[in-house]
């Protein structure tokens, strides 16, 4: 089977599970699990109407990236161990301290779970700098610039 990456634009705001149940966005807690943090998510239907739902925080954050209004046009890049290692090397060469390297590496592991990075299309350049850009994709996805 082939691998596919889907994209969907949604509106969301933090909301705990108890509030989501009270508003009818989530199912009742019938198995008595601990109440979780999460997001109230508003989806658009093909006819332009919307529907509301709730998603646990970890599930939502693995699936969605914050998108600023000026970044609507974006480019999606696959993240590999190679591109992440290159990005960490680039930070090391740039003189990043150990604490920064640890923090960035942890954030990159989260990005790696998603399998892709979304960066503003205006910074993408397909010229001779392609390999340098590949090294920077994970950093750019985290909002880090050199």
Tab-separated table of N, CA and C in Angstrom:
chain	number	residue	atom	x	y	z
A	1	UNK	N	0.835	-1.187	0.000
A	1	UNK	CA	0.000	0.000	0.000
A	1	UNK	C	0.874	1.243	0.000
A	2	UNK	N	0.376	2.309	-0.590
A	2	UNK	CA	1.080	3.584	-0.599
A	2	UNK	C	0.732	4.379	0.655
A	3	UNK	N	1.638	5.283	1.032
A	3	UNK	CA	1.404	6.165	2.171
A	3	UNK	C	0.838	7.480	1.660
A	4	UNK	N	-0.173	8.001	2.355
A	4	UNK	CA	-0.799	9.267	1.989
A	4	UNK	C	-0.779	10.210	3.183
A	5	UNK	N	-0.638	11.490	2.917
A	5	UNK	CA	-0.736	12.508	3.953
A	5	UNK	C	-1.913	13.392	3.574
A	6	UNK	N	-2.881	13.483	4.445
A	6	UNK	CA	-4.050	14.312	4.177
A	6	UNK	C	-3.961	15.628	4.919
A	7	UNK	N	-4.607	16.604	4.377
A	7	UNK	CA	-4.655	17.893	5.055
A	7	UNK	C	-6.101	18.343	5.158
A	8	UNK	N	-6.391	18.994	6.238
A	8	UNK	CA	-7.727	19.509	6.478
A	8	UNK	C	-7.551	20.766	7.315
A	9	UNK	N	-8.236	21.822	6.949
A	9	UNK	CA	-8.154	23.050	7.719
A	9	UNK	C	-9.326	23.076	8.685
A	10	UNK	N	-9.035	23.239	9.969
A	10	UNK	CA	-10.064	23.277	11.002
A	10	UNK	C	-9.824	24.483	11.895
A	11	UNK	N	-10.832	24.843	12.644
A	11	UNK	CA	-10.681	25.843	13.700
A	11	UNK	C	-10.702	25.074	15.007
A	12	UNK	N	-9.875	25.474	15.972
A	12	UNK	CA	-9.806	24.742	17.234
A	12	UNK	C	-9.408	25.660	18.374
A	13	UNK	N	-9.778	25.232	19.572
A	13	UNK	CA	-9.391	25.937	20.797
A	13	UNK	C	-9.259	24.908	21.907
A	14	UNK	N	-8.345	25.144	22.863
A	14	UNK	CA	-8.208	24.196	23.968
A	14	UNK	C	-9.531	24.053	24.732
A	15	UNK	N	-9.862	22.825	25.111
A	15	UNK	CA	-11.066	22.554	25.903
A	15	UNK	C	-10.888	21.200	26.579
A	16	UNK	N	-11.138	21.144	27.891
A	16	UNK	CA	-11.004	19.851	28.556
A	16	UNK	C	-12.217	18.971	28.235
A	17	UNK	N	-12.043	17.691	28.496
A	17	UNK	CA	-13.049	16.704	28.117
A	17	UNK	C	-14.381	16.928	28.830
A	18	UNK	N	-14.354	17.309	30.090
A	18	UNK	CA	-15.591	17.534	30.841
A	18	UNK	C	-16.426	18.630	30.181
A	19	UNK	N	-15.790	19.740	29.817
A	19	UNK	CA	-16.507	20.828	29.147
A	19	UNK	C	-17.049	20.366	27.798
A	20	UNK	N	-16.263	19.534	27.084
A	20	UNK	CA	-16.698	19.031	25.781
A	20	UNK	C	-17.926	18.130	25.916
A	21	UNK	N	-17.965	17.307	26.963
A	21	UNK	CA	-19.129	16.449	27.206
A	21	UNK	C	-20.346	17.319	27.506
A	22	UNK	N	-20.162	18.341	28.359
A	22	UNK	CA	-21.270	19.229	28.723
A	22	UNK	C	-21.847	19.954	27.515
A	23	UNK	N	-21.001	20.281	26.533
A	23	UNK	CA	-21.463	20.976	25.329
A	23	UNK	C	-21.949	20.016	24.243
A	24	UNK	N	-21.754	18.725	24.461
A	24	UNK	CA	-22.196	17.736	23.491
A	24	UNK	C	-21.196	17.437	22.385
A	25	UNK	N	-19.929	17.840	22.569
A	25	UNK	CA	-18.900	17.601	21.559
A	25	UNK	C	-18.208	16.256	21.749
A	26	UNK	N	-18.299	15.681	22.949
A	26	UNK	CA	-17.636	14.411	23.250
A	26	UNK	C	-18.628	13.477	23.931
A	27	UNK	N	-18.331	12.177	23.867
A	27	UNK	CA	-19.190	11.173	24.503
A	27	UNK	C	-19.043	11.213	26.015
A	28	UNK	N	-20.053	10.738	26.690
A	28	UNK	CA	-20.000	10.651	28.146
A	28	UNK	C	-18.878	9.705	28.566
A	29	UNK	N	-18.327	9.963	29.724
A	29	UNK	CA	-17.232	9.170	30.281
A	29	UNK	C	-17.809	7.924	30.946
A	30	UNK	N	-18.182	6.939	30.131
A	30	UNK	CA	-18.841	5.745	30.675
A	30	UNK	C	-17.869	4.747	31.300
A	31	UNK	N	-16.592	4.807	30.922
A	31	UNK	CA	-15.625	3.865	31.500
A	31	UNK	C	-14.848	4.476	32.667
A	32	UNK	N	-15.259	5.669	33.088
A	32	UNK	CA	-14.668	6.368	34.240
A	32	UNK	C	-13.172	6.610	34.128
A	33	UNK	N	-12.670	6.882	32.901
A	33	UNK	CA	-11.256	7.232	32.749
A	33	UNK	C	-11.028	8.646	33.278
A	34	UNK	N	-9.768	8.994	33.501
A	34	UNK	CA	-9.452	10.350	33.958
A	34	UNK	C	-9.821	11.338	32.863
A	35	UNK	N	-10.336	12.483	33.271
A	35	UNK	CA	-10.678	13.525	32.305
A	35	UNK	C	-9.406	14.018	31.652
A	36	UNK	N	-9.461	14.231	30.346
A	36	UNK	CA	-8.272	14.605	29.578
A	36	UNK	C	-8.360	16.035	29.062
A	37	UNK	N	-7.166	16.588	28.796
A	37	UNK	CA	-7.089	17.871	28.098
A	37	UNK	C	-7.297	17.596	26.614
A	38	UNK	N	-7.763	18.579	25.888
A	38	UNK	CA	-7.970	18.373	24.469
A	38	UNK	C	-8.360	19.656	23.764
A	39	UNK	N	-9.038	19.502	22.645
A	39	UNK	CA	-9.410	20.643	21.816
A	39	UNK	C	-10.851	20.520	21.331
A	40	UNK	N	-11.562	21.636	21.390
A	40	UNK	CA	-12.841	21.781	20.699
A	40	UNK	C	-12.450	22.045	19.246
A	41	UNK	N	-12.957	21.238	18.320
A	41	UNK	CA	-12.584	21.337	16.907
A	41	UNK	C	-13.834	21.614	16.082
A	42	UNK	N	-13.729	22.588	15.198
A	42	UNK	CA	-14.845	22.903	14.307
A	42	UNK	C	-14.441	22.566	12.879
A	43	UNK	N	-15.194	21.661	12.270
A	43	UNK	CA	-14.936	21.196	10.913
A	43	UNK	C	-15.917	21.854	9.950
A	44	UNK	N	-15.489	22.042	8.712
A	44	UNK	CA	-16.372	22.578	7.672
A	44	UNK	C	-16.927	21.425	6.844
A	45	UNK	N	-18.215	21.457	6.600
A	45	UNK	CA	-18.868	20.495	5.709
A	45	UNK	C	-18.759	20.995	4.273
A	46	UNK	N	-18.899	20.105	3.292
A	46	UNK	CA	-18.830	20.530	1.888
A	46	UNK	C	-19.848	21.624	1.531
A	47	UNK	N	-20.993	21.656	2.231
A	47	UNK	CA	-22.011	22.668	1.918
A	47	UNK	C	-21.750	24.009	2.606
A	48	UNK	N	-20.630	24.120	3.339
A	48	UNK	CA	-20.279	25.374	3.999
A	48	UNK	C	-20.711	25.444	5.457
A	49	UNK	N	-21.596	24.545	5.886
A	49	UNK	CA	-21.981	24.520	7.293
A	49	UNK	C	-20.817	23.926	8.104
A	50	UNK	N	-20.908	23.992	9.417
A	50	UNK	CA	-19.847	23.458	10.273
A	50	UNK	C	-20.430	22.479	11.285
A	51	UNK	N	-19.573	21.632	11.818
A	51	UNK	CA	-19.971	20.794	12.941
A	51	UNK	C	-18.832	20.797	13.949
A	52	UNK	N	-19.199	20.627	15.216
A	52	UNK	CA	-18.248	20.696	16.314
A	52	UNK	C	-17.988	19.321	16.888
A	53	UNK	N	-16.747	19.132	17.316
A	53	UNK	CA	-16.343	17.870	17.914
A	53	UNK	C	-15.277	18.167	18.957
A	54	UNK	N	-14.754	17.126	19.580
A	54	UNK	CA	-13.688	17.263	20.566
A	54	UNK	C	-12.639	16.205	20.280
A	55	UNK	N	-11.379	16.557	20.480
A	55	UNK	CA	-10.281	15.628	20.249
A	55	UNK	C	-9.326	15.682	21.436
A	56	UNK	N	-8.848	14.522	21.921
A	56	UNK	CA	-7.837	14.538	22.982
A	56	UNK	C	-6.592	15.292	22.504
A	57	UNK	N	-5.921	15.956	23.423
A	57	UNK	CA	-4.775	16.801	23.099
A	57	UNK	C	-3.707	16.073	22.284
A	58	UNK	N	-3.298	14.873	22.706
A	58	UNK	CA	-2.207	14.178	22.003
A	58	UNK	C	-2.622	13.806	20.580
A	59	UNK	N	-3.839	13.369	20.390
A	59	UNK	CA	-4.329	13.006	19.057
A	59	UNK	C	-4.376	14.248	18.165
A	60	UNK	N	-4.923	15.337	18.691
A	60	UNK	CA	-5.045	16.576	17.917
A	60	UNK	C	-3.671	17.113	17.516
A	61	UNK	N	-2.749	17.177	18.477
A	61	UNK	CA	-1.443	17.781	18.203
A	61	UNK	C	-0.581	16.930	17.282
A	62	UNK	N	-0.846	15.620	17.196
A	62	UNK	CA	-0.148	14.785	16.208
A	62	UNK	C	-0.683	15.045	14.801
A	63	UNK	N	-1.911	15.493	14.708
A	63	UNK	CA	-2.565	15.636	13.409
A	63	UNK	C	-2.541	17.048	12.836
A	64	UNK	N	-2.491	18.052	13.678
A	64	UNK	CA	-2.640	19.429	13.204
A	64	UNK	C	-1.473	20.309	13.629
A	65	UNK	N	-1.172	21.298	12.787
A	65	UNK	CA	-0.181	22.331	13.075
A	65	UNK	C	-0.904	23.670	13.082
A	66	UNK	N	-0.479	24.585	13.957
A	66	UNK	CA	-1.060	25.923	13.960
A	66	UNK	C	-0.714	26.604	12.648
A	67	UNK	N	-1.658	27.293	12.081
A	67	UNK	CA	-1.464	27.972	10.809
A	67	UNK	C	-1.855	29.427	10.962
A	68	UNK	N	-0.876	30.327	10.904
A	68	UNK	CA	-1.175	31.750	10.941
A	68	UNK	C	-1.844	32.147	9.642
A	69	UNK	N	-2.663	33.180	9.690
A	69	UNK	CA	-3.407	33.611	8.505
A	69	UNK	C	-2.496	33.884	7.308
A	70	UNK	N	-1.319	34.459	7.538
A	70	UNK	CA	-0.435	34.780	6.413
A	70	UNK	C	0.294	33.549	5.880
A	71	UNK	N	0.119	32.408	6.534
A	71	UNK	CA	0.795	31.187	6.104
A	71	UNK	C	-0.167	30.181	5.483
A	72	UNK	N	-1.292	30.642	4.973
A	72	UNK	CA	-2.267	29.717	4.397
A	72	UNK	C	-1.648	28.892	3.274
A	73	UNK	N	-0.847	29.535	2.409
A	73	UNK	CA	-0.167	28.787	1.345
A	73	UNK	C	1.084	28.171	1.953
A	74	UNK	N	1.120	26.856	2.041
A	74	UNK	CA	2.240	26.181	2.675
A	74	UNK	C	2.740	25.031	1.820
A	75	UNK	N	3.910	24.572	2.143
A	75	UNK	CA	4.518	23.451	1.450
A	75	UNK	C	4.718	22.346	2.482
A	76	UNK	N	4.425	21.117	2.113
A	76	UNK	CA	4.556	19.980	3.020
A	76	UNK	C	5.795	19.174	2.626
A	77	UNK	N	6.680	18.910	3.578
A	77	UNK	CA	7.907	18.166	3.324
A	77	UNK	C	7.959	16.931	4.201
A	78	UNK	N	8.388	15.788	3.644
A	78	UNK	CA	8.551	14.607	4.491
A	78	UNK	C	9.732	14.810	5.441
A	79	UNK	N	9.594	14.347	6.657
A	79	UNK	CA	10.682	14.415	7.628
A	79	UNK	C	11.289	13.029	7.782
A	80	UNK	N	12.581	12.952	7.625
A	80	UNK	CA	13.283	11.678	7.771
A	80	UNK	C	14.324	11.820	8.873
A	81	UNK	N	14.856	10.698	9.339
A	81	UNK	CA	15.951	10.756	10.316
A	81	UNK	C	17.099	11.571	9.746
A	82	UNK	N	17.354	11.417	8.462
A	82	UNK	CA	18.453	12.128	7.805
A	82	UNK	C	18.265	13.644	7.893
A	83	UNK	N	17.057	14.122	7.562
A	83	UNK	CA	16.853	15.574	7.586
A	83	UNK	C	16.899	16.114	9.015
A	84	UNK	N	16.420	15.334	9.985
A	84	UNK	CA	16.481	15.764	11.380
A	84	UNK	C	17.928	15.796	11.866
A	85	UNK	N	18.721	14.769	11.534
A	85	UNK	CA	20.131	14.751	11.927
A	85	UNK	C	20.892	15.921	11.311
A	86	UNK	N	20.585	16.236	10.046
A	86	UNK	CA	21.239	17.380	9.398
A	86	UNK	C	20.879	18.681	10.110
A	87	UNK	N	19.628	18.813	10.504
A	87	UNK	CA	19.200	20.032	11.191
A	87	UNK	C	19.907	20.188	12.529
A	88	UNK	N	20.033	19.101	13.278
A	88	UNK	CA	20.739	19.157	14.567
A	88	UNK	C	22.212	19.496	14.339
A	89	UNK	N	22.813	18.929	13.293
A	89	UNK	CA	24.204	19.259	12.956
A	89	UNK	C	24.343	20.735	12.638
A	90	UNK	N	23.371	21.268	11.903
A	90	UNK	CA	23.393	22.685	11.551
A	90	UNK	C	23.334	23.559	12.798
A	91	UNK	N	22.505	23.179	13.761
A	91	UNK	CA	22.436	23.922	15.024
A	91	UNK	C	23.746	23.823	15.790
A	92	UNK	N	24.352	22.631	15.795
A	92	UNK	CA	25.615	22.429	16.502
A	92	UNK	C	26.702	23.308	15.902
A	93	UNK	N	26.785	23.314	14.584
A	93	UNK	CA	27.768	24.164	13.906
A	93	UNK	C	27.510	25.631	14.214
A	94	UNK	N	26.226	25.974	14.349
A	94	UNK	CA	25.851	27.357	14.652
A	94	UNK	C	26.115	27.764	16.087
A	95	UNK	N	26.577	26.814	16.922
A	95	UNK	CA	26.963	27.151	18.290
A	95	UNK	C	25.860	27.002	19.322
A	96	UNK	N	24.821	26.235	19.018
A	96	UNK	CA	23.746	26.046	20.000
A	96	UNK	C	24.279	25.326	21.230
A	97	UNK	N	23.786	25.734	22.414
A	97	UNK	CA	24.226	25.072	23.649
A	97	UNK	C	23.496	23.740	23.824
A	98	UNK	N	23.967	22.930	24.782
A	98	UNK	CA	23.421	21.582	24.994
A	98	UNK	C	21.934	21.603	25.320
A	99	UNK	N	21.508	22.565	26.151
A	99	UNK	CA	20.101	22.643	26.540
A	99	UNK	C	19.226	22.895	25.308
A	100	UNK	N	19.642	23.823	24.457
A	100	UNK	CA	18.892	24.126	23.238
A	100	UNK	C	18.832	22.912	22.338
A	101	UNK	N	19.969	22.219	22.177
A	101	UNK	CA	20.001	21.013	21.343
A	101	UNK	C	19.049	19.944	21.875
A	102	UNK	N	19.007	19.755	23.198
A	102	UNK	CA	18.099	18.768	23.789
A	102	UNK	C	16.646	19.143	23.543
A	103	UNK	N	16.308	20.426	23.738
A	103	UNK	CA	14.932	20.887	23.539
A	103	UNK	C	14.504	20.728	22.084
A	104	UNK	N	15.368	21.138	21.170
A	104	UNK	CA	15.045	21.052	19.743
A	104	UNK	C	14.935	19.588	19.309
A	105	UNK	N	15.828	18.739	19.799
A	105	UNK	CA	15.777	17.320	19.444
A	105	UNK	C	14.463	16.703	19.917
A	106	UNK	N	14.009	17.038	21.120
A	106	UNK	CA	12.735	16.513	21.629
A	106	UNK	C	11.573	16.989	20.760
A	107	UNK	N	11.589	18.269	20.395
A	107	UNK	CA	10.523	18.805	19.544
A	107	UNK	C	10.544	18.135	18.168
A	108	UNK	N	11.738	17.853	17.673
A	108	UNK	CA	11.850	17.200	16.370
A	108	UNK	C	11.328	15.767	16.417
A	109	UNK	N	11.491	15.111	17.542
A	109	UNK	CA	10.935	13.760	17.688
A	109	UNK	C	9.412	13.811	17.571
A	110	UNK	N	8.804	14.862	18.136
A	110	UNK	CA	7.357	15.034	17.991
A	110	UNK	C	6.993	15.262	16.528
A	111	UNK	N	7.787	16.095	15.839
A	111	UNK	CA	7.541	16.329	14.415
A	111	UNK	C	7.692	15.033	13.624
A	112	UNK	N	8.688	14.230	13.999
A	112	UNK	CA	8.948	12.975	13.290
A	112	UNK	C	7.752	12.031	13.392
A	113	UNK	N	7.061	12.042	14.533
A	113	UNK	CA	5.874	11.203	14.695
A	113	UNK	C	4.800	11.594	13.680
A	114	UNK	N	4.730	12.884	13.359
A	114	UNK	CA	3.772	13.335	12.347
A	114	UNK	C	4.208	12.883	10.962
A	115	UNK	N	5.523	12.843	10.744
A	115	UNK	CA	6.047	12.379	9.466
A	115	UNK	C	6.227	13.464	8.428
A	116	UNK	N	5.857	14.691	8.749
A	116	UNK	CA	6.004	15.778	7.791
A	116	UNK	C	6.104	17.108	8.521
A	117	UNK	N	6.587	18.091	7.819
A	117	UNK	CA	6.680	19.447	8.363
A	117	UNK	C	6.003	20.400	7.398
A	118	UNK	N	5.328	21.379	7.931
A	118	UNK	CA	4.682	22.390	7.100
A	118	UNK	C	5.385	23.711	7.366
A	119	UNK	N	5.860	24.316	6.310
A	119	UNK	CA	6.550	25.595	6.427
A	119	UNK	C	5.949	26.559	5.417
A	120	UNK	N	6.045	27.869	5.675
A	120	UNK	CA	5.497	28.839	4.727
A	120	UNK	C	6.128	28.683	3.350
A	121	UNK	N	5.305	28.700	2.315
A	121	UNK	CA	5.805	28.492	0.956
A	121	UNK	C	6.735	29.607	0.503
A	122	UNK	N	6.603	30.808	1.065
A	122	UNK	CA	7.431	31.927	0.615
A	122	UNK	C	8.918	31.728	0.921
A	123	UNK	N	9.248	30.798	1.841
A	123	UNK	CA	10.662	30.599	2.158
A	123	UNK	C	11.265	29.452	1.373
A	124	UNK	N	10.456	28.761	0.606
A	124	UNK	CA	10.963	27.623	-0.162
A	124	UNK	C	11.660	28.097	-1.421
A	125	UNK	N	12.861	27.572	-1.668
A	125	UNK	CA	13.636	27.944	-2.842
A	125	UNK	C	14.145	26.656	-3.478
A	126	UNK	N	13.820	26.434	-4.735
A	126	UNK	CA	14.220	25.180	-5.389
A	126	UNK	C	15.558	25.283	-6.108
A	127	UNK	N	16.299	26.332	-5.896
A	127	UNK	CA	17.583	26.514	-6.573
A	127	UNK	C	18.664	25.605	-6.023
A	128	UNK	N	19.924	26.030	-6.179
A	128	UNK	CA	21.074	25.232	-5.750
A	128	UNK	C	21.108	25.000	-4.243
A	129	UNK	N	20.324	25.783	-3.504
A	129	UNK	CA	20.340	25.667	-2.052
A	129	UNK	C	19.449	24.533	-1.552
A	130	UNK	N	18.983	23.659	-2.424
A	130	UNK	CA	18.046	22.594	-2.059
A	130	UNK	C	18.492	21.767	-0.875
A	131	UNK	N	19.767	21.349	-0.860
A	131	UNK	CA	20.237	20.518	0.254
A	131	UNK	C	20.311	21.325	1.545
A	132	UNK	N	20.715	22.591	1.444
A	132	UNK	CA	20.746	23.429	2.636
A	132	UNK	C	19.334	23.618	3.173
A	133	UNK	N	18.377	23.789	2.262
A	133	UNK	CA	16.993	23.966	2.683
A	133	UNK	C	16.484	22.706	3.368
A	134	UNK	N	16.850	21.527	2.836
A	134	UNK	CA	16.419	20.266	3.442
A	134	UNK	C	16.892	20.191	4.889
A	135	UNK	N	18.095	20.686	5.165
A	135	UNK	CA	18.620	20.674	6.529
A	135	UNK	C	17.815	21.598	7.436
A	136	UNK	N	17.280	22.657	6.847
A	136	UNK	CA	16.590	23.660	7.657
A	136	UNK	C	15.110	23.371	7.849
A	137	UNK	N	14.508	22.482	7.049
A	137	UNK	CA	13.065	22.231	7.135
A	137	UNK	C	12.600	21.921	8.564
A	138	UNK	N	13.248	20.979	9.280
A	138	UNK	CA	12.767	20.721	10.641
A	138	UNK	C	12.864	21.947	11.544
A	139	UNK	N	13.913	22.746	11.372
A	139	UNK	CA	14.072	23.951	12.193
A	139	UNK	C	12.988	24.963	11.848
A	140	UNK	N	12.731	25.146	10.562
A	140	UNK	CA	11.710	26.090	10.130
A	140	UNK	C	10.340	25.673	10.631
A	141	UNK	N	10.076	24.376	10.646
A	141	UNK	CA	8.783	23.878	11.128
A	141	UNK	C	8.592	24.173	12.609
A	142	UNK	N	9.698	24.299	13.338
A	142	UNK	CA	9.635	24.635	14.768
A	142	UNK	C	9.707	26.138	14.998
A	143	UNK	N	9.813	26.910	13.915
A	143	UNK	CA	9.906	28.360	14.055
A	143	UNK	C	11.279	28.850	14.429
A	144	UNK	N	12.315	28.039	14.186
A	144	UNK	CA	13.696	28.407	14.527
A	144	UNK	C	14.382	28.913	13.269
A	145	UNK	N	14.982	30.077	13.338
A	145	UNK	CA	15.744	30.574	12.201
A	145	UNK	C	17.182	30.819	12.638
A	146	UNK	N	18.071	30.690	11.695
A	146	UNK	CA	19.496	30.878	12.006
A	146	UNK	C	19.958	32.246	11.570
